[in-house]
C-alpha cells in the first residue's frame, strides 16, 4: 500500500479499538458537536437503525468522510427508536442463537422458507 508497517499497525489498532467501542453497547455521552468529528456510538446506532431510511448512512468511522459523501446523519437530528432488522427472526435465547446457523440441518424447509425451491 506504500506505507510503512508501523503505520499499518497503528491503523489496524485504531480499527480494532474503534470497532469494539461502537459495538460495545456502552453508554457513551458526548456533546452534540462531537458527533461531527468523533466516531461516537450514537453515530453508529444511526447506521444500525431499524428505520430503513437511516440504514444507508454513517458508514465511515470518521464522520467527515460521510459528510463529504452526503451519507452523514447526525444522531440528534435522527433519533433511533430501535436497532436491527424489523421482523428479525433471530431467537432471543443465547443457546438458540448458537444453534440458529444450523437450522437448515435440522429443518431444511424452514431454512429456505415455505415458498423456496425444493
PDB file of N, CA, C and O in Angstrom, residues 26-102:
ATOM      1  N   UNK A  26     -22.145   0.389  25.110  1.00  0.00           N
ATOM      2  CA  UNK A  26     -21.866   1.147  26.321  1.00  0.00           C
ATOM      3  C   UNK A  26     -22.525   2.513  26.228  1.00  0.00           C
ATOM      4  O   UNK A  26     -22.673   3.070  25.142  1.00  0.00           O
ATOM      5  N   UNK A  27     -22.898   3.059  27.363  1.00  0.00           N
ATOM      6  CA  UNK A  27     -23.489   4.387  27.399  1.00  0.00           C
ATOM      7  C   UNK A  27     -22.356   5.410  27.312  1.00  0.00           C
ATOM      8  O   UNK A  27     -21.666   5.664  28.284  1.00  0.00           O
ATOM      9  N   UNK A  28     -22.150   5.941  26.119  1.00  0.00           N
ATOM     10  CA  UNK A  28     -21.101   6.931  25.884  1.00  0.00           C
ATOM     11  C   UNK A  28     -21.777   8.260  25.576  1.00  0.00           C
ATOM     12  O   UNK A  28     -22.517   8.357  24.603  1.00  0.00           O
ATOM     13  N   UNK A  29     -21.534   9.255  26.391  1.00  0.00           N
ATOM     14  CA  UNK A  29     -22.205  10.539  26.210  1.00  0.00           C
ATOM     15  C   UNK A  29     -21.216  11.584  25.712  1.00  0.00           C
ATOM     16  O   UNK A  29     -20.151  11.762  26.279  1.00  0.00           O
ATOM     17  N   UNK A  30     -21.625  12.237  24.638  1.00  0.00           N
ATOM     18  CA  UNK A  30     -20.799  13.268  24.025  1.00  0.00           C
ATOM     19  C   UNK A  30     -21.653  14.494  23.771  1.00  0.00           C
ATOM     20  O   UNK A  30     -22.858  14.366  23.516  1.00  0.00           O
ATOM     21  N   UNK A  31     -21.046  15.681  23.778  1.00  0.00           N
ATOM     22  CA  UNK A  31     -21.818  16.873  23.382  1.00  0.00           C
ATOM     23  C   UNK A  31     -22.163  16.771  21.899  1.00  0.00           C
ATOM     24  O   UNK A  31     -21.507  16.064  21.128  1.00  0.00           O
ATOM     25  N   UNK A  32     -23.189  17.500  21.502  1.00  0.00           N
ATOM     26  CA  UNK A  32     -23.701  17.413  20.128  1.00  0.00           C
ATOM     27  C   UNK A  32     -22.620  17.673  19.079  1.00  0.00           C
ATOM     28  O   UNK A  32     -22.577  16.998  18.053  1.00  0.00           O
ATOM     29  N   UNK A  33     -21.744  18.615  19.328  1.00  0.00           N
ATOM     30  CA  UNK A  33     -20.714  18.957  18.333  1.00  0.00           C
ATOM     31  C   UNK A  33     -19.748  17.795  18.091  1.00  0.00           C
ATOM     32  O   UNK A  33     -19.193  17.649  17.007  1.00  0.00           O
ATOM     33  N   UNK A  34     -19.545  16.945  19.104  1.00  0.00           N
ATOM     34  CA  UNK A  34     -18.566  15.857  18.995  1.00  0.00           C
ATOM     35  C   UNK A  34     -18.962  14.823  17.946  1.00  0.00           C
ATOM     36  O   UNK A  34     -18.102  14.159  17.368  1.00  0.00           O
ATOM     37  N   UNK A  35     -20.263  14.692  17.683  1.00  0.00           N
ATOM     38  CA  UNK A  35     -20.713  13.708  16.693  1.00  0.00           C
ATOM     39  C   UNK A  35     -20.255  14.071  15.279  1.00  0.00           C
ATOM     40  O   UNK A  35     -20.233  13.216  14.396  1.00  0.00           O
ATOM     41  N   UNK A  36     -19.905  15.334  15.068  1.00  0.00           N
ATOM     42  CA  UNK A  36     -19.413  15.763  13.751  1.00  0.00           C
ATOM     43  C   UNK A  36     -17.954  15.374  13.528  1.00  0.00           C
ATOM     44  O   UNK A  36     -17.502  15.295  12.382  1.00  0.00           O
ATOM     45  N   UNK A  37     -17.196  15.133  14.622  1.00  0.00           N
ATOM     46  CA  UNK A  37     -15.756  14.896  14.471  1.00  0.00           C
ATOM     47  C   UNK A  37     -15.255  13.578  15.051  1.00  0.00           C
ATOM     48  O   UNK A  37     -14.177  13.113  14.678  1.00  0.00           O
ATOM     49  N   UNK A  38     -16.027  12.957  15.941  1.00  0.00           N
ATOM     50  CA  UNK A  38     -15.591  11.718  16.580  1.00  0.00           C
ATOM     51  C   UNK A  38     -16.446  10.532  16.128  1.00  0.00           C
ATOM     52  O   UNK A  38     -17.634  10.697  15.854  1.00  0.00           O
ATOM     53  N   UNK A  39     -15.871   9.350  16.117  1.00  0.00           N
ATOM     54  CA  UNK A  39     -16.651   8.150  15.786  1.00  0.00           C
ATOM     55  C   UNK A  39     -17.443   7.679  17.011  1.00  0.00           C
ATOM     56  O   UNK A  39     -17.062   6.733  17.695  1.00  0.00           O
ATOM     57  N   UNK A  40     -18.540   8.367  17.306  1.00  0.00           N
ATOM     58  CA  UNK A  40     -19.303   8.055  18.513  1.00  0.00           C
ATOM     59  C   UNK A  40     -20.236   6.866  18.298  1.00  0.00           C
ATOM     60  O   UNK A  40     -20.625   6.557  17.174  1.00  0.00           O
ATOM     61  N   UNK A  41     -20.597   6.241  19.400  1.00  0.00           N
ATOM     62  CA  UNK A  41     -21.514   5.111  19.325  1.00  0.00           C
ATOM     63  C   UNK A  41     -22.882   5.564  18.817  1.00  0.00           C
ATOM     64  O   UNK A  41     -23.570   4.820  18.117  1.00  0.00           O
ATOM     65  N   UNK A  42     -23.283   6.790  19.122  1.00  0.00           N
ATOM     66  CA  UNK A  42     -24.569   7.295  18.643  1.00  0.00           C
ATOM     67  C   UNK A  42     -24.589   7.412  17.124  1.00  0.00           C
ATOM     68  O   UNK A  42     -25.604   7.125  16.485  1.00  0.00           O
ATOM     69  N   UNK A  43     -23.464   7.828  16.526  1.00  0.00           N
ATOM     70  CA  UNK A  43     -23.366   7.850  15.061  1.00  0.00           C
ATOM     71  C   UNK A  43     -23.554   6.449  14.497  1.00  0.00           C
ATOM     72  O   UNK A  43     -24.222   6.251  13.492  1.00  0.00           O
ATOM     73  N   UNK A  44     -22.957   5.489  15.150  1.00  0.00           N
ATOM     74  CA  UNK A  44     -23.034   4.109  14.669  1.00  0.00           C
ATOM     75  C   UNK A  44     -24.435   3.528  14.837  1.00  0.00           C
ATOM     76  O   UNK A  44     -24.897   2.754  14.002  1.00  0.00           O
ATOM     77  N   UNK A  45     -25.144   3.905  15.912  1.00  0.00           N
ATOM     78  CA  UNK A  45     -26.518   3.453  16.104  1.00  0.00           C
ATOM     79  C   UNK A  45     -27.400   3.885  14.939  1.00  0.00           C
ATOM     80  O   UNK A  45     -28.285   3.145  14.528  1.00  0.00           O
ATOM     81  N   UNK A  46     -27.165   5.092  14.425  1.00  0.00           N
ATOM     82  CA  UNK A  46     -27.960   5.562  13.286  1.00  0.00           C
ATOM     83  C   UNK A  46     -27.776   4.601  12.119  1.00  0.00           C
ATOM     84  O   UNK A  46     -28.738   4.230  11.442  1.00  0.00           O
ATOM     85  N   UNK A  47     -26.558   4.161  11.893  1.00  0.00           N
ATOM     86  CA  UNK A  47     -26.267   3.220  10.801  1.00  0.00           C
ATOM     87  C   UNK A  47     -27.007   1.894  10.997  1.00  0.00           C
ATOM     88  O   UNK A  47     -27.417   1.250  10.040  1.00  0.00           O
ATOM     89  N   UNK A  48     -27.186   1.463  12.235  1.00  0.00           N
ATOM     90  CA  UNK A  48     -27.846   0.187  12.539  1.00  0.00           C
ATOM     91  C   UNK A  48     -29.322   0.345  12.888  1.00  0.00           C
ATOM     92  O   UNK A  48     -29.936  -0.576  13.424  1.00  0.00           O
ATOM     93  N   UNK A  49     -29.896   1.514  12.591  1.00  0.00           N
ATOM     94  CA  UNK A  49     -31.299   1.765  12.937  1.00  0.00           C
ATOM     95  C   UNK A  49     -32.233   0.791  12.231  1.00  0.00           C
ATOM     96  O   UNK A  49     -31.986   0.357  11.111  1.00  0.00           O
ATOM     97  N   UNK A  50     -33.311   0.472  12.896  1.00  0.00           N
ATOM     98  CA  UNK A  50     -34.331  -0.379  12.284  1.00  0.00           C
ATOM     99  C   UNK A  50     -35.041   0.370  11.156  1.00  0.00           C
ATOM    100  O   UNK A  50     -35.454  -0.225  10.177  1.00  0.00           O
ATOM    101  N   UNK A  51     -35.136   1.684  11.295  1.00  0.00           N
ATOM    102  CA  UNK A  51     -35.766   2.509  10.261  1.00  0.00           C
ATOM    103  C   UNK A  51     -34.916   2.462   8.993  1.00  0.00           C
ATOM    104  O   UNK A  51     -33.752   2.867   8.990  1.00  0.00           O
ATOM    105  N   UNK A  52     -35.477   1.975   7.920  1.00  0.00           N
ATOM    106  CA  UNK A  52     -34.741   1.779   6.665  1.00  0.00           C
ATOM    107  C   UNK A  52     -34.119   3.069   6.142  1.00  0.00           C
ATOM    108  O   UNK A  52     -33.032   3.064   5.590  1.00  0.00           O
ATOM    109  N   UNK A  53     -34.771   4.198   6.326  1.00  0.00           N
ATOM    110  CA  UNK A  53     -34.260   5.471   5.798  1.00  0.00           C
ATOM    111  C   UNK A  53     -32.926   5.879   6.422  1.00  0.00           C
ATOM    112  O   UNK A  53     -32.190   6.672   5.853  1.00  0.00           O
ATOM    113  N   UNK A  54     -32.584   5.321   7.566  1.00  0.00           N
ATOM    114  CA  UNK A  54     -31.331   5.674   8.244  1.00  0.00           C
ATOM    115  C   UNK A  54     -30.203   4.678   7.993  1.00  0.00           C
ATOM    116  O   UNK A  54     -29.048   4.966   8.271  1.00  0.00           O
ATOM    117  N   UNK A  55     -30.507   3.520   7.467  1.00  0.00           N
ATOM    118  CA  UNK A  55     -29.505   2.469   7.332  1.00  0.00           C
ATOM    119  C   UNK A  55     -28.410   2.792   6.312  1.00  0.00           C
ATOM    120  O   UNK A  55     -27.293   2.310   6.445  1.00  0.00           O
ATOM    121  N   UNK A  56     -28.700   3.580   5.321  1.00  0.00           N
ATOM    122  CA  UNK A  56     -27.694   3.938   4.310  1.00  0.00           C
ATOM    123  C   UNK A  56     -26.958   5.213   4.700  1.00  0.00           C
ATOM    124  O   UNK A  56     -26.814   6.141   3.904  1.00  0.00           O
ATOM    125  N   UNK A  57     -26.485   5.259   5.936  1.00  0.00           N
ATOM    126  CA  UNK A  57     -25.776   6.442   6.416  1.00  0.00           C
ATOM    127  C   UNK A  57     -24.720   6.046   7.436  1.00  0.00           C
ATOM    128  O   UNK A  57     -24.708   4.912   7.919  1.00  0.00           O
ATOM    129  N   UNK A  58     -23.849   6.993   7.723  1.00  0.00           N
ATOM    130  CA  UNK A  58     -22.814   6.839   8.748  1.00  0.00           C
ATOM    131  C   UNK A  58     -22.009   5.547   8.582  1.00  0.00           C
ATOM    132  O   UNK A  58     -21.864   4.752   9.499  1.00  0.00           O
ATOM    133  N   UNK A  59     -21.470   5.363   7.391  1.00  0.00           N
ATOM    134  CA  UNK A  59     -20.648   4.183   7.086  1.00  0.00           C
ATOM    135  C   UNK A  59     -19.243   4.284   7.667  1.00  0.00           C
ATOM    136  O   UNK A  59     -18.697   3.315   8.156  1.00  0.00           O
ATOM    137  N   UNK A  60     -18.644   5.454   7.558  1.00  0.00           N
ATOM    138  CA  UNK A  60     -17.231   5.633   7.907  1.00  0.00           C
ATOM    139  C   UNK A  60     -17.033   5.745   9.410  1.00  0.00           C
ATOM    140  O   UNK A  60     -17.932   6.168  10.139  1.00  0.00           O
ATOM    141  N   UNK A  61     -15.859   5.385   9.869  1.00  0.00           N
ATOM    142  CA  UNK A  61     -15.585   5.539  11.295  1.00  0.00           C
ATOM    143  C   UNK A  61     -15.316   7.005  11.634  1.00  0.00           C
ATOM    144  O   UNK A  61     -15.489   7.399  12.778  1.00  0.00           O
ATOM    145  N   UNK A  62     -14.927   7.798  10.666  1.00  0.00           N
ATOM    146  CA  UNK A  62     -14.726   9.231  10.888  1.00  0.00           C
ATOM    147  C   UNK A  62     -15.837   9.999  10.169  1.00  0.00           C
ATOM    148  O   UNK A  62     -15.981   9.894   8.949  1.00  0.00           O
ATOM    149  N   UNK A  63     -16.643  10.764  10.909  1.00  0.00           N
ATOM    150  CA  UNK A  63     -17.821  11.414  10.334  1.00  0.00           C
ATOM    151  C   UNK A  63     -17.547  12.324   9.135  1.00  0.00           C
ATOM    152  O   UNK A  63     -18.387  12.433   8.250  1.00  0.00           O
ATOM    153  N   UNK A  64     -16.378  12.953   9.075  1.00  0.00           N
ATOM    154  CA  UNK A  64     -16.132  13.879   7.967  1.00  0.00           C
ATOM    155  C   UNK A  64     -16.190  13.169   6.620  1.00  0.00           C
ATOM    156  O   UNK A  64     -16.532  13.782   5.602  1.00  0.00           O
ATOM    157  N   UNK A  65     -15.892  11.880   6.591  1.00  0.00           N
ATOM    158  CA  UNK A  65     -15.959  11.133   5.329  1.00  0.00           C
ATOM    159  C   UNK A  65     -17.415  11.003   4.882  1.00  0.00           C
ATOM    160  O   UNK A  65     -17.735  11.194   3.709  1.00  0.00           O
ATOM    161  N   UNK A  66     -18.316  10.705   5.813  1.00  0.00           N
ATOM    162  CA  UNK A  66     -19.738  10.647   5.482  1.00  0.00           C
ATOM    163  C   UNK A  66     -20.275  12.021   5.117  1.00  0.00           C
ATOM    164  O   UNK A  66     -21.118  12.136   4.225  1.00  0.00           O
ATOM    165  N   UNK A  67     -19.805  13.074   5.790  1.00  0.00           N
ATOM    166  CA  UNK A  67     -20.213  14.434   5.431  1.00  0.00           C
ATOM    167  C   UNK A  67     -19.793  14.720   3.996  1.00  0.00           C
ATOM    168  O   UNK A  67     -20.578  15.221   3.182  1.00  0.00           O
ATOM    169  N   UNK A  68     -18.572  14.361   3.647  1.00  0.00           N
ATOM    170  CA  UNK A  68     -18.032  14.578   2.307  1.00  0.00           C
ATOM    171  C   UNK A  68     -18.882  13.894   1.233  1.00  0.00           C
ATOM    172  O   UNK A  68     -19.130  14.452   0.170  1.00  0.00           O
ATOM    173  N   UNK A  69     -19.342  12.668   1.510  1.00  0.00           N
ATOM    174  CA  UNK A  69     -20.102  11.905   0.515  1.00  0.00           C
ATOM    175  C   UNK A  69     -21.619  12.047   0.664  1.00  0.00           C
ATOM    176  O   UNK A  69     -22.378  11.391  -0.053  1.00  0.00           O
ATOM    177  N   UNK A  70     -22.067  12.878   1.619  1.00  0.00           N
ATOM    178  CA  UNK A  70     -23.504  13.110   1.773  1.00  0.00           C
ATOM    179  C   UNK A  70     -24.257  11.983   2.456  1.00  0.00           C
ATOM    180  O   UNK A  70     -25.475  11.891   2.332  1.00  0.00           O
ATOM    181  N   UNK A  71     -23.549  11.126   3.185  1.00  0.00           N
ATOM    182  CA  UNK A  71     -24.203   9.999   3.850  1.00  0.00           C
ATOM    183  C   UNK A  71     -24.243  10.166   5.372  1.00  0.00           C
ATOM    184  O   UNK A  71     -24.626   9.237   6.078  1.00  0.00           O
ATOM    185  N   UNK A  72     -23.893  11.360   5.861  1.00  0.00           N
ATOM    186  CA  UNK A  72     -23.882  11.574   7.310  1.00  0.00           C
ATOM    187  C   UNK A  72     -25.267  11.969   7.810  1.00  0.00           C
ATOM    188  O   UNK A  72     -25.943  12.806   7.207  1.00  0.00           O
ATOM    189  N   UNK A  73     -25.691  11.352   8.909  1.00  0.00           N
ATOM    190  CA  UNK A  73     -26.928  11.691   9.602  1.00  0.00           C
ATOM    191  C   UNK A  73     -26.577  11.902  11.063  1.00  0.00           C
ATOM    192  O   UNK A  73     -26.118  10.983  11.734  1.00  0.00           O
ATOM    193  N   UNK A  74     -26.785  13.120  11.550  1.00  0.00           N
ATOM    194  CA  UNK A  74     -26.449  13.458  12.935  1.00  0.00           C
ATOM    195  C   UNK A  74     -27.429  12.763  13.871  1.00  0.00           C
ATOM    196  O   UNK A  74     -28.640  12.805  13.651  1.00  0.00           O
ATOM    197  N   UNK A  75     -26.934  12.102  14.927  1.00  0.00           N
ATOM    198  CA  UNK A  75     -27.826  11.356  15.819  1.00  0.00           C
ATOM    199  C   UNK A  75     -28.851  12.223  16.555  1.00  0.00           C
ATOM    200  O   UNK A  75     -29.939  11.748  16.864  1.00  0.00           O
ATOM    201  N   UNK A  76     -28.535  13.487  16.824  1.00  0.00           N
ATOM    202  CA  UNK A  76     -29.510  14.362  17.486  1.00  0.00           C
ATOM    203  C   UNK A  76     -30.671  14.704  16.561  1.00  0.00           C
ATOM    204  O   UNK A  76     -31.778  14.948  17.015  1.00  0.00           O
ATOM    205  N   UNK A  77     -30.425  14.751  15.272  1.00  0.00           N
ATOM    206  CA  UNK A  77     -31.458  15.091  14.290  1.00  0.00           C
ATOM    207  C   UNK A  77     -32.157  13.860  13.731  1.00  0.00           C
ATOM    208  O   UNK A  77     -33.150  13.983  13.012  1.00  0.00           O
ATOM    209  N   UNK A  78     -31.610  12.686  14.007  1.00  0.00           N
ATOM    210  CA  UNK A  78     -32.164  11.420  13.515  1.00  0.00           C
ATOM    211  C   UNK A  78     -32.204  10.411  14.651  1.00  0.00           C
ATOM    212  O   UNK A  78     -31.415   9.470  14.695  1.00  0.00           O
ATOM    213  N   UNK A  79     -33.126  10.596  15.591  1.00  0.00           N
ATOM    214  CA  UNK A  79     -33.169   9.689  16.741  1.00  0.00           C
ATOM    215  C   UNK A  79     -33.479   8.253  16.314  1.00  0.00           C
ATOM    216  O   UNK A  79     -34.242   8.018  15.380  1.00  0.00           O
ATOM    217  N   UNK A  80     -32.859   7.328  16.999  1.00  0.00           N
ATOM    218  CA  UNK A  80     -33.014   5.907  16.693  1.00  0.00           C
ATOM    219  C   UNK A  80     -33.915   5.272  17.750  1.00  0.00           C
ATOM    220  O   UNK A  80     -33.570   5.233  18.928  1.00  0.00           O
ATOM    221  N   UNK A  81     -35.070   4.787  17.317  1.00  0.00           N
ATOM    222  CA  UNK A  81     -36.010   4.142  18.239  1.00  0.00           C
ATOM    223  C   UNK A  81     -35.584   2.712  18.527  1.00  0.00           C
ATOM    224  O   UNK A  81     -35.709   2.230  19.649  1.00  0.00           O
ATOM    225  N   UNK A  82     -35.087   2.020  17.494  1.00  0.00           N
ATOM    226  CA  UNK A  82     -34.674   0.622  17.658  1.00  0.00           C
ATOM    227  C   UNK A  82     -33.591   0.315  16.640  1.00  0.00           C
ATOM    228  O   UNK A  82     -33.521   0.946  15.584  1.00  0.00           O
ATOM    229  N   UNK A  83     -32.738  -0.636  16.959  1.00  0.00           N
ATOM    230  CA  UNK A  83     -31.708  -1.066  16.026  1.00  0.00           C
ATOM    231  C   UNK A  83     -32.010  -2.478  15.551  1.00  0.00           C
ATOM    232  O   UNK A  83     -32.807  -3.197  16.156  1.00  0.00           O
ATOM    233  N   UNK A  84     -31.381  -2.860  14.462  1.00  0.00           N
ATOM    234  CA  UNK A  84     -31.577  -4.208  13.929  1.00  0.00           C
ATOM    235  C   UNK A  84     -32.511  -4.214  12.742  1.00  0.00           C
ATOM    236  O   UNK A  84     -32.820  -3.176  12.159  1.00  0.00           O
ATOM    237  N   UNK A  85     -32.963  -5.393  12.380  1.00  0.00           N
ATOM    238  CA  UNK A  85     -33.870  -5.569  11.256  1.00  0.00           C
ATOM    239  C   UNK A  85     -35.279  -5.765  11.764  1.00  0.00           C
ATOM    240  O   UNK A  85     -35.496  -6.485  12.740  1.00  0.00           O
ATOM    241  N   UNK A  86     -36.248  -5.143  11.090  1.00  0.00           N
ATOM    242  CA  UNK A  86     -37.630  -5.362  11.502  1.00  0.00           C
ATOM    243  C   UNK A  86     -38.007  -6.802  11.175  1.00  0.00           C
ATOM    244  O   UNK A  86     -37.616  -7.347  10.146  1.00  0.00           O
ATOM    245  N   UNK A  87     -38.735  -7.412  12.077  1.00  0.00           N
ATOM    246  CA  UNK A  87     -39.099  -8.809  11.890  1.00  0.00           C
ATOM    247  C   UNK A  87     -37.910  -9.747  12.015  1.00  0.00           C
ATOM    248  O   UNK A  87     -37.868 -10.795  11.396  1.00  0.00           O
ATOM    249  N   UNK A  88     -36.920  -9.366  12.794  1.00  0.00           N
ATOM    250  CA  UNK A  88     -35.704 -10.163  12.964  1.00  0.00           C
ATOM    251  C   UNK A  88     -36.047 -11.581  13.430  1.00  0.00           C
ATOM    252  O   UNK A  88     -36.658 -11.755  14.480  1.00  0.00           O
ATOM    253  N   UNK A  89     -35.665 -12.599  12.670  1.00  0.00           N
ATOM    254  CA  UNK A  89     -36.007 -13.967  13.042  1.00  0.00           C
ATOM    255  C   UNK A  89     -35.071 -14.576  14.093  1.00  0.00           C
ATOM    256  O   UNK A  89     -35.297 -15.685  14.539  1.00  0.00           O
ATOM    257  N   UNK A  90     -34.022 -13.857  14.483  1.00  0.00           N
ATOM    258  CA  UNK A  90     -33.049 -14.412  15.421  1.00  0.00           C
ATOM    259  C   UNK A  90     -33.677 -14.611  16.793  1.00  0.00           C
ATOM    260  O   UNK A  90     -34.284 -13.694  17.345  1.00  0.00           O
ATOM    261  N   UNK A  91     -33.560 -15.798  17.358  1.00  0.00           N
ATOM    262  CA  UNK A  91     -34.128 -16.063  18.689  1.00  0.00           C
ATOM    263  C   UNK A  91     -33.481 -15.190  19.761  1.00  0.00           C
ATOM    264  O   UNK A  91     -32.327 -14.777  19.630  1.00  0.00           O
ATOM    265  N   UNK A  92     -34.190 -14.908  20.822  1.00  0.00           N
ATOM    266  CA  UNK A  92     -33.662 -14.094  21.918  1.00  0.00           C
ATOM    267  C   UNK A  92     -32.814 -14.912  22.885  1.00  0.00           C
ATOM    268  O   UNK A  92     -31.980 -14.389  23.585  1.00  0.00           O
ATOM    269  N   UNK A  93     -33.019 -16.205  22.952  1.00  0.00           N
ATOM    270  CA  UNK A  93     -32.292 -17.093  23.840  1.00  0.00           C
ATOM    271  C   UNK A  93     -30.885 -17.355  23.283  1.00  0.00           C
ATOM    272  O   UNK A  93     -30.728 -17.687  22.114  1.00  0.00           O
ATOM    273  N   UNK A  94     -29.862 -17.207  24.128  1.00  0.00           N
ATOM    274  CA  UNK A  94     -28.477 -17.361  23.676  1.00  0.00           C
ATOM    275  C   UNK A  94     -28.215 -18.737  23.060  1.00  0.00           C
ATOM    276  O   UNK A  94     -27.614 -18.851  21.997  1.00  0.00           O
ATOM    277  N   UNK A  95     -28.650 -19.794  23.718  1.00  0.00           N
ATOM    278  CA  UNK A  95     -28.406 -21.143  23.221  1.00  0.00           C
ATOM    279  C   UNK A  95     -29.056 -21.341  21.848  1.00  0.00           C
ATOM    280  O   UNK A  95     -28.458 -21.919  20.937  1.00  0.00           O
ATOM    281  N   UNK A  96     -30.273 -20.816  21.680  1.00  0.00           N
ATOM    282  CA  UNK A  96     -30.946 -20.929  20.387  1.00  0.00           C
ATOM    283  C   UNK A  96     -30.244 -20.095  19.311  1.00  0.00           C
ATOM    284  O   UNK A  96     -30.242 -20.454  18.142  1.00  0.00           O
ATOM    285  N   UNK A  97     -29.623 -18.989  19.709  1.00  0.00           N
ATOM    286  CA  UNK A  97     -28.852 -18.187  18.757  1.00  0.00           C
ATOM    287  C   UNK A  97     -27.632 -18.960  18.261  1.00  0.00           C
ATOM    288  O   UNK A  97     -27.271 -18.884  17.093  1.00  0.00           O
ATOM    289  N   UNK A  98     -26.998 -19.708  19.157  1.00  0.00           N
ATOM    290  CA  UNK A  98     -25.838 -20.513  18.772  1.00  0.00           C
ATOM    291  C   UNK A  98     -26.252 -21.588  17.767  1.00  0.00           C
ATOM    292  O   UNK A  98     -25.545 -21.874  16.807  1.00  0.00           O
ATOM    293  N   UNK A  99     -27.429 -22.169  17.958  1.00  0.00           N
ATOM    294  CA  UNK A  99     -27.925 -23.218  17.068  1.00  0.00           C
ATOM    295  C   UNK A  99     -28.529 -22.669  15.774  1.00  0.00           C
ATOM    296  O   UNK A  99     -28.656 -23.401  14.794  1.00  0.00           O
ATOM    297  N   UNK A 100     -28.874 -21.394  15.765  1.00  0.00           N
ATOM    298  CA  UNK A 100     -29.588 -20.799  14.633  1.00  0.00           C
ATOM    299  C   UNK A 100     -28.920 -21.029  13.270  1.00  0.00           C
ATOM    300  O   UNK A 100     -29.606 -21.354  12.302  1.00  0.00           O
ATOM    301  N   UNK A 101     -27.599 -20.904  13.119  1.00  0.00           N
ATOM    302  CA  UNK A 101     -26.978 -21.139  11.808  1.00  0.00           C
ATOM    303  C   UNK A 101     -27.144 -22.577  11.309  1.00  0.00           C
ATOM    304  O   UNK A 101     -27.018 -22.839  10.121  1.00  0.00           O
ATOM    305  N   UNK A 102     -27.435 -23.496  12.204  1.00  0.00           N
ATOM    306  CA  UNK A 102     -27.561 -24.902  11.825  1.00  0.00           C
ATOM    307  C   UNK A 102     -29.013 -25.318  11.579  1.00  0.00           C
ATOM    308  O   UNK A 102     -29.299 -26.487  11.401  1.00  0.00           O
TER     309      UNK A 102
END
